[in-house]
Short mmCIF file of C-alpha atoms in Angstrom, two decimals:
data_model
loop_
_atom_site.label_atom_id
_atom_site.label_comp_id
_atom_site.label_asym_id
_atom_site.label_seq_id
_atom_site.Cartn_x
_atom_site.Cartn_y
_atom_site.Cartn_z
CA MET A 502 1.66 68.91 -15.24
CA GLU A 503 -1.08 69.25 -17.85
CA ARG A 504 -4.42 67.74 -16.86
CA LEU A 505 -5.31 65.53 -19.80
CA ALA A 506 -8.67 63.83 -20.03
CA VAL A 507 -8.60 60.05 -20.43
CA GLU A 508 -9.58 60.42 -24.11
CA GLU A 509 -6.53 62.62 -24.70
CA LEU A 510 -4.26 59.91 -23.27
CA LEU A 511 -5.21 57.32 -25.91
CA PRO A 512 -2.38 58.24 -28.36
CA GLU A 513 0.15 57.79 -25.55
CA MET A 514 -1.45 54.48 -24.60
CA VAL A 515 -1.15 53.26 -28.17
CA LYS A 516 2.51 54.33 -28.28
CA TRP A 517 3.31 52.59 -24.98
CA ARG A 518 1.37 49.47 -25.95
CA ARG A 519 3.07 49.14 -29.34
CA HIS A 520 6.53 49.58 -27.83
CA LEU A 521 5.78 46.80 -25.35
CA HIS A 522 4.28 44.64 -28.10
CA ARG A 523 7.47 44.94 -30.15
CA HIS A 524 9.59 43.94 -27.14
CA PRO A 525 7.77 41.13 -25.30
CA GLU A 526 9.40 39.21 -22.47
CA LEU A 527 8.47 35.86 -20.95
CA SER A 528 7.34 35.31 -17.37
CA TYR A 529 10.11 35.94 -14.82
CA GLN A 530 12.18 37.64 -17.56
CA GLU A 531 10.45 41.06 -17.75
CA LYS A 532 13.64 43.07 -17.10
CA GLU A 533 13.35 45.58 -19.96
CA THR A 534 9.57 45.84 -19.63
CA SER A 535 9.96 46.71 -15.95
CA ALA A 536 12.65 49.27 -16.75
CA TYR A 537 10.42 50.89 -19.37
CA VAL A 538 7.46 51.10 -17.00
CA GLY A 539 9.64 52.43 -14.19
CA ALA A 540 11.02 55.15 -16.45
CA ARG A 541 7.53 56.27 -17.45
CA LEU A 542 6.40 56.40 -13.81
CA SER A 543 9.47 58.42 -12.83
CA GLU A 544 8.74 60.88 -15.66
CA LEU A 545 5.32 61.34 -14.09
CA GLY A 546 6.86 62.13 -10.71
CA ILE A 547 5.51 58.94 -9.14
CA GLU A 548 7.52 57.08 -6.52
CA VAL A 549 8.65 53.66 -7.79
CA ARG A 550 9.11 50.66 -5.50
CA ARG A 551 10.69 47.61 -7.10
CA SER A 552 9.90 44.06 -6.09
CA GLY A 553 12.60 41.84 -4.69
CA SER A 554 10.91 38.65 -5.88
CA GLY A 555 10.94 39.35 -9.62
CA PHE A 556 10.66 42.26 -12.02
CA GLY A 557 7.45 43.68 -10.59
CA LEU A 558 7.18 47.28 -9.48
CA THR A 559 4.65 49.56 -7.85
CA GLY A 560 4.07 53.26 -8.40
CA ILE A 561 2.97 55.07 -5.24
CA LEU A 562 0.93 58.26 -5.52
CA THR A 563 -0.14 59.94 -2.30
CA GLY A 564 -2.84 62.55 -2.58
CA ALA A 565 -2.94 65.89 -0.84
CA LEU A 566 -5.93 64.85 1.25
CA PRO A 567 -6.23 61.96 3.74
CA GLY A 568 -8.33 59.01 2.73
CA ARG A 569 -8.43 55.39 1.63
CA THR A 570 -5.89 53.34 -0.34
CA VAL A 571 -6.66 51.72 -3.70
CA VAL A 572 -4.47 49.25 -5.62
CA LEU A 573 -4.75 49.08 -9.44
CA ARG A 574 -3.05 46.07 -11.02
CA ALA A 575 -1.73 45.15 -14.48
CA ASP A 576 0.32 42.14 -15.62
CA MET A 577 3.37 42.51 -17.89
CA ASP A 578 4.53 39.11 -19.19
CA ALA A 579 4.21 37.62 -22.68
CA LEU A 580 3.94 34.08 -24.06
CA ALA A 581 6.22 31.65 -25.90
CA ILE A 582 4.39 32.02 -29.23
CA THR A 583 5.69 33.08 -32.65
CA GLU A 584 3.62 36.04 -33.87
CA GLU A 585 1.93 35.64 -37.26
CA ASN A 586 -0.43 38.60 -37.62
CA GLY A 587 1.78 40.79 -39.80
CA ARG A 588 1.27 43.99 -37.78
CA GLU A 589 3.86 46.73 -38.22
CA TYR A 590 4.35 46.62 -34.44
CA ALA A 591 4.76 42.82 -34.36
CA SER A 592 7.17 41.19 -31.92
CA GLN A 593 10.88 41.68 -32.58
CA ASN A 594 11.73 38.92 -30.11
CA PRO A 595 11.53 35.61 -32.03
CA GLY A 596 9.29 33.05 -30.42
CA VAL A 597 7.84 35.48 -27.86
CA MET A 598 4.57 37.40 -28.27
CA HIS A 599 2.07 39.46 -26.33
CA ALA A 600 -0.79 37.12 -27.23
CA CYS A 601 -2.98 37.80 -24.21
CA GLY A 602 -3.23 41.60 -24.05
CA HIS A 603 -0.84 42.22 -21.16
CA ASP A 604 0.85 44.96 -23.18
CA GLY A 605 -2.52 46.71 -23.26
CA HIS A 606 -3.05 46.13 -19.54
CA THR A 607 0.29 47.78 -18.80
CA ALA A 608 -0.45 50.72 -21.10
CA MET A 609 -3.85 51.30 -19.48
CA LEU A 610 -2.35 51.37 -16.00
CA LEU A 611 0.35 53.78 -17.15
CA ALA A 612 -2.42 55.99 -18.52
CA ALA A 613 -4.25 55.87 -15.19
CA ALA A 614 -0.98 56.87 -13.50
CA ALA A 615 -0.60 59.79 -15.93
CA TYR A 616 -4.19 60.86 -15.32
CA TYR A 617 -3.80 60.93 -11.53
CA SER A 618 -0.28 62.36 -11.43
CA ALA A 619 -1.71 65.66 -12.70
CA ARG A 620 -4.47 65.62 -10.09
CA ARG A 621 -2.69 64.64 -6.90
CA GLU A 622 -3.91 67.74 -5.05
CA ASP A 623 -7.46 66.44 -5.54
CA ILE A 624 -6.77 62.84 -4.49
CA ARG A 625 -8.09 61.64 -1.17
CA GLY A 626 -5.73 58.94 0.07
CA GLU A 627 -3.25 56.82 -1.88
CA ILE A 628 -3.20 55.00 -5.21
CA ARG A 629 -0.79 52.13 -5.86
CA PHE A 630 -0.14 51.25 -9.50
CA LEU A 631 0.91 47.59 -9.31
CA PHE A 632 2.75 46.22 -12.35
CA GLN A 633 3.01 42.48 -11.82
CA PRO A 634 5.32 39.98 -13.54
CA ALA A 635 4.64 36.36 -14.39
CA GLU A 636 0.88 35.97 -14.54
CA GLU A 637 1.07 33.30 -17.22
CA VAL A 638 3.21 30.73 -15.35
CA CYS A 639 2.59 29.20 -11.93
CA PRO A 640 3.28 29.99 -9.16
CA GLY A 641 2.81 33.48 -10.66
CA GLY A 642 4.03 36.87 -9.59
CA ALA A 643 1.16 37.92 -7.34
CA MET A 644 2.13 35.99 -4.21
CA GLY A 645 5.63 37.45 -4.09
CA MET A 646 4.37 41.01 -4.31
CA ILE A 647 1.71 40.36 -1.68
CA ALA A 648 4.38 38.95 0.64
CA GLU A 649 6.34 42.17 0.18
CA GLY A 650 3.37 44.21 1.40
CA VAL A 651 1.86 45.68 -1.75
CA LEU A 652 -1.63 45.25 -0.25
CA ASP A 653 -0.77 46.34 3.29
CA GLY A 654 -3.25 48.93 4.51
CA ALA A 655 -5.15 48.91 1.21
CA ASP A 656 -8.94 49.07 1.08
CA ALA A 657 -9.59 47.64 -2.39
CA VAL A 658 -7.88 46.19 -5.46
CA TYR A 659 -9.05 46.37 -9.09
CA GLY A 660 -7.82 44.70 -12.27
CA LEU A 661 -8.86 44.46 -15.91
CA HIS A 662 -8.53 41.97 -18.74
CA LEU A 663 -8.91 42.97 -22.38
CA TRP A 664 -11.12 40.28 -23.90
CA THR A 665 -11.61 39.73 -27.64
CA PRO A 666 -14.59 37.35 -27.18
CA PHE A 667 -16.53 40.50 -26.18
CA PRO A 668 -17.03 43.24 -28.76
CA LEU A 669 -15.63 46.72 -28.27
CA GLY A 670 -17.88 48.72 -25.95
CA THR A 671 -18.90 45.75 -23.78
CA VAL A 672 -17.60 45.31 -20.24
CA GLY A 673 -18.49 42.60 -17.79
CA SER A 674 -17.89 41.02 -14.42
CA ALA A 675 -19.76 39.03 -11.77
CA PRO A 676 -20.07 38.88 -8.00
CA GLY A 677 -18.50 35.88 -6.28
CA PRO A 678 -16.71 33.19 -8.32
CA LEU A 679 -15.82 34.45 -11.80
CA MET A 680 -12.76 32.45 -12.90
CA ALA A 681 -11.80 28.89 -12.06
CA SER A 682 -8.88 27.46 -10.18
CA ALA A 683 -6.27 25.77 -12.38
CA ASP A 684 -4.51 22.70 -11.01
CA GLU A 685 -2.40 20.11 -12.86
CA PHE A 686 -1.66 16.45 -12.35
CA PHE A 687 1.19 14.25 -13.57
CA ILE A 688 0.63 10.51 -13.07
CA ASP A 689 3.31 7.88 -13.64
CA ILE A 690 2.22 4.24 -13.83
CA ILE A 691 5.04 1.71 -13.47
CA GLY A 692 4.47 -1.86 -14.61
CA LYS A 693 6.78 -4.56 -15.95
CA GLY A 694 7.79 -4.40 -19.57
CA GLY A 695 8.27 -7.34 -21.87
CA HIS A 696 7.55 -9.03 -25.17
CA GLY A 697 4.26 -8.14 -26.82
CA GLY A 698 3.67 -11.82 -27.57
CA MET A 699 4.05 -12.87 -23.93
CA PRO A 700 1.78 -10.48 -21.99
CA HIS A 701 1.34 -12.96 -19.13
CA ARG A 702 4.91 -12.26 -18.06
CA THR A 703 4.41 -8.49 -17.93
CA VAL A 704 2.42 -5.80 -16.16
CA ASP A 705 1.06 -3.58 -18.91
CA SER A 706 1.28 0.08 -17.82
CA ILE A 707 -0.68 1.23 -20.88
CA VAL A 708 -3.67 -1.00 -20.12
CA ALA A 709 -3.67 0.30 -16.54
CA GLY A 710 -3.33 3.85 -17.83
CA ALA A 711 -6.19 3.44 -20.29
CA ALA A 712 -8.43 2.17 -17.48
CA LEU A 713 -7.45 5.14 -15.35
CA VAL A 714 -8.17 7.66 -18.11
CA THR A 715 -11.65 6.21 -18.50
CA GLN A 716 -12.35 6.25 -14.77
CA LEU A 717 -11.10 9.82 -14.29
CA GLN A 718 -14.04 10.93 -16.43
CA SER A 719 -16.43 9.71 -13.73
CA ILE A 720 -15.13 12.09 -11.06
CA VAL A 721 -17.10 15.11 -12.21
CA SER A 722 -20.16 13.13 -13.27
CA ARG A 723 -20.39 10.89 -10.20
CA THR A 724 -18.50 12.57 -7.33
CA VAL A 725 -18.83 16.34 -7.74
CA ASP A 726 -22.10 18.10 -6.87
CA PRO A 727 -23.74 18.75 -10.29
CA LEU A 728 -24.56 22.29 -9.17
CA ARG A 729 -20.83 23.06 -8.80
CA PRO A 730 -19.11 23.40 -12.19
CA ALA A 731 -15.83 21.50 -12.54
CA VAL A 732 -13.59 20.03 -15.23
CA VAL A 733 -11.13 17.12 -15.23
CA SER A 734 -9.32 16.92 -18.56
CA VAL A 735 -6.59 14.46 -19.54
CA GLY A 736 -4.24 16.28 -21.87
CA THR A 737 -1.60 13.63 -22.63
CA ILE A 738 -1.04 9.91 -22.29
CA GLN A 739 2.43 8.68 -23.21
CA GLY A 740 3.90 5.21 -23.06
CA GLY A 741 5.73 2.60 -25.05
CA SER A 742 8.44 2.64 -27.69
CA ALA A 743 7.45 -0.02 -30.23
CA GLN A 744 4.39 -1.90 -31.43
CA ASN A 745 5.60 -5.29 -30.15
CA ILE A 746 6.86 -4.24 -26.72
CA ILE A 747 4.66 -3.97 -23.65
CA ALA A 748 5.50 -0.68 -22.00
CA GLU A 749 6.91 -0.61 -18.51
CA ARG A 750 5.90 3.02 -17.91
CA CYS A 751 2.97 5.20 -18.85
CA ARG A 752 2.54 8.90 -18.05
CA ILE A 753 -0.82 10.71 -17.88
CA THR A 754 -1.12 14.47 -17.47
CA GLY A 755 -4.09 16.76 -17.20
CA THR A 756 -5.76 19.81 -15.72
CA VAL A 757 -8.49 20.36 -13.13
CA ARG A 758 -10.79 23.41 -12.93
CA ALA A 759 -13.22 24.33 -10.15
CA PHE A 760 -14.85 27.40 -8.60
CA ASP A 761 -14.64 26.57 -4.89
CA GLU A 762 -12.00 25.12 -2.60
CA GLU A 763 -14.14 22.21 -1.38
CA THR A 764 -14.65 20.88 -4.90
CA ARG A 765 -11.04 21.56 -5.77
CA TYR A 766 -9.70 19.41 -2.95
CA LEU A 767 -12.37 16.73 -3.42
CA ILE A 768 -11.23 16.22 -7.02
CA ARG A 769 -7.59 16.03 -5.97
CA ARG A 770 -8.36 13.37 -3.37
CA ARG A 771 -10.39 11.29 -5.82
CA ILE A 772 -7.65 11.43 -8.48
CA GLU A 773 -5.07 10.23 -5.97
CA GLU A 774 -7.35 7.47 -4.62
CA MET A 775 -8.40 6.32 -8.07
CA THR A 776 -4.82 6.20 -9.34
CA ALA A 777 -3.66 4.06 -6.41
CA SER A 778 -6.57 1.61 -6.61
CA ILE A 779 -6.51 1.13 -10.39
CA ALA A 780 -2.74 0.67 -10.46
CA ALA A 781 -3.04 -1.94 -7.71
CA ALA A 782 -5.85 -3.73 -9.56
CA TYR A 783 -3.56 -4.20 -12.55
CA GLY A 784 -0.52 -5.17 -10.48
CA ALA A 785 1.29 -1.90 -11.19
CA GLU A 786 2.57 0.94 -9.06
CA ALA A 787 1.78 4.63 -9.50
CA THR A 788 2.83 8.08 -8.34
CA VAL A 789 0.84 11.31 -8.56
CA ASP A 790 2.53 14.70 -8.75
CA TYR A 791 -0.30 17.18 -8.15
CA LEU A 792 0.35 20.90 -8.67
CA MET A 793 -2.08 23.25 -6.93
CA GLY A 794 -2.15 26.26 -9.23
CA TYR A 795 -4.12 29.49 -8.99
CA PRO A 796 -7.18 29.42 -6.73
CA PRO A 797 -10.64 30.45 -7.96
CA LEU A 798 -11.03 34.19 -8.58
CA VAL A 799 -13.84 35.35 -6.30
CA ASN A 800 -14.97 38.96 -6.64
CA ASP A 801 -16.19 40.87 -3.60
CA GLU A 802 -19.93 41.43 -3.98
CA ALA A 803 -19.83 45.06 -2.83
CA GLU A 804 -16.97 45.84 -5.21
CA PHE A 805 -18.80 44.17 -8.09
CA ASN A 806 -21.81 46.34 -7.22
CA ARG A 807 -19.53 49.37 -7.40
CA PHE A 808 -18.48 48.34 -10.91
CA TYR A 809 -22.09 47.82 -11.99
CA ARG A 810 -23.01 51.22 -10.56
CA VAL A 811 -20.16 53.38 -11.92
CA ALA A 812 -19.47 51.74 -15.30
CA PRO A 813 -22.52 53.05 -17.22
CA GLU A 814 -21.80 56.68 -16.35
CA ALA A 815 -18.04 56.31 -16.85
CA LEU A 816 -18.32 54.69 -20.27
CA GLY A 817 -21.24 56.67 -21.60
CA GLU A 818 -24.09 56.00 -23.97
CA GLY A 819 -23.72 52.94 -26.15
CA ALA A 820 -21.59 50.94 -23.76
CA ILE A 821 -22.92 47.58 -22.59
CA VAL A 822 -22.36 46.63 -18.94
CA MET A 823 -23.07 42.97 -18.46
CA LEU A 824 -23.31 40.36 -15.74
CA MET A 825 -20.92 37.64 -16.89
CA GLU A 826 -21.21 33.89 -16.66
CA LYS A 827 -18.37 32.04 -14.95
CA ILE A 828 -15.41 31.18 -17.20
CA MET A 829 -12.90 28.34 -16.84
CA PRO A 830 -9.60 30.20 -17.48
CA ALA A 831 -7.62 31.09 -14.36
CA GLU A 832 -5.86 34.27 -13.18
CA ASP A 833 -3.49 34.95 -10.30
CA PHE A 834 -5.42 38.15 -9.56
CA SER A 835 -7.31 35.60 -7.46
CA TYR A 836 -4.62 35.91 -4.77
CA TYR A 837 -5.27 39.65 -4.35
CA VAL A 838 -9.01 39.26 -3.82
CA LYS A 839 -8.36 36.53 -1.25
CA GLU A 840 -6.59 39.19 0.83
CA ILE A 841 -8.72 42.33 0.41
CA PRO A 842 -12.00 43.28 -1.31
CA GLY A 843 -11.69 43.73 -5.05
CA CYS A 844 -13.14 43.23 -8.49
CA PHE A 845 -11.76 41.84 -11.75
CA ILE A 846 -13.40 43.20 -14.90
CA PHE A 847 -13.37 42.09 -18.55
CA VAL A 848 -13.18 44.79 -21.23
CA GLY A 849 -14.43 43.93 -24.71
CA ALA A 850 -11.66 44.29 -27.30
CA GLY A 851 -12.92 42.31 -30.29
CA ASN A 852 -13.60 43.99 -33.62
CA PRO A 853 -13.83 42.12 -36.97
CA ALA A 854 -13.25 45.40 -38.83
CA LYS A 855 -9.74 45.52 -37.33
CA ASP A 856 -9.14 41.75 -37.56
CA ALA A 857 -9.33 41.55 -33.78
CA VAL A 858 -11.12 38.21 -33.88
CA TYR A 859 -8.56 35.63 -32.80
CA PRO A 860 -8.69 34.04 -29.36
CA HIS A 861 -6.19 34.74 -26.63
CA HIS A 862 -2.92 32.76 -26.88
CA HIS A 863 -3.30 32.55 -30.69
CA SER A 864 -0.38 33.45 -32.99
CA LYS A 865 -2.59 36.00 -34.80
CA PHE A 866 -4.09 37.53 -31.66
CA ASP A 867 -4.59 41.28 -31.55
CA PHE A 868 -7.15 43.60 -29.97
CA ASP A 869 -8.88 46.85 -30.90
CA GLU A 870 -6.69 49.48 -29.24
CA ASP A 871 -9.74 51.70 -28.66
CA ALA A 872 -10.64 49.21 -25.93
CA MET A 873 -7.84 50.73 -23.83
CA LEU A 874 -9.91 53.91 -23.56
CA TYR A 875 -12.79 51.95 -22.01
CA GLY A 876 -10.42 50.15 -19.66
CA THR A 877 -8.69 53.26 -18.41
CA LYS A 878 -12.00 55.01 -17.83
CA LEU A 879 -13.07 52.04 -15.73
CA LEU A 880 -9.88 52.07 -13.66
CA VAL A 881 -10.34 55.77 -12.96
CA ALA A 882 -14.04 55.41 -12.18
CA MET A 883 -13.46 52.53 -9.76
CA ALA A 884 -10.60 54.29 -8.01
CA ASP A 885 -12.49 57.61 -7.75
CA SER A 886 -15.54 55.90 -6.34
CA CYS A 887 -13.59 54.03 -3.68
CA LEU A 888 -11.35 56.93 -2.66
CA ASN A 889 -14.24 59.34 -2.32
CA GLU A 890 -16.49 56.95 -0.48
CA GLN A 891 -17.41 58.25 2.97
#
């Protein structure tokens, strides 16, 4: 097999990415995406192991020399968004769009597989190319693949995210907590409905709900350590059916973000306590359905240091390697780094000259495809460094 440099693989990456972009599939529905990836891996002579818990798959490449084991991960799912950017490779699946760059993540990992498949006699140890389904929807695809043993015996795991808020040529990460946990709450307040002109014969669920919404805002400001970032956001409050009827039921939903487990569980406890006490104060009843989503993504310090050490040489002059601030979005890559050392890295993909300026999950989202060259070089550099480490 011809030994192509990473730069020479960019046209193939663009082809793979655009095929996937035209044919997006939602979380837990990535059947054709998985088949496409599996076919490309088989063409490269890489063993393919398919997940039993979804449409994930892992390419296994064992080198000619003994050594360590590295896992490289990409996610494959798309979002329920109608694409509006007018690209010639726009989605052909109505109402579904790759609006978060997962098509690029998959293409970069395929390129890394192509790069190493031609060099297996030089590889020390084993590389696992992990193509994960269902990153966008809890409980996510990571836990199922971990349960099946994708990390067993592995020494490190690395993942990338193309990121349009950073310009092309910029890459970044951070040691320790990088991305927040993402939990959700669904609160139902049950009162006693009745005539709007006779409130004394009712228990107004909306008044109780309004009091609760106000008090929830005090959790971060008065309960959480101010040196530990956290967010409690109420996203919806729904109740009532007419202007002259006091509503029997009111529903409040929201999200919670934190960077450590202690704060995460503290906020949950306070939401549950506050809901019960405020409902009781107004003579109502309440239930809390609390969904624990993805945990905080915490990078291994040594693996972050590896990134900071190898990225400048791998990416060359002009690239910017930065120490990132924490960000509040969540990622189920967090489950992998809870199990073994690893590092998650953001790769700048914004470029106004190519109209790559829209945020992730936007109907006009797109990224500069040249960013895939930076990402693949990083995957190779991280894997090489780990495998050849004595």
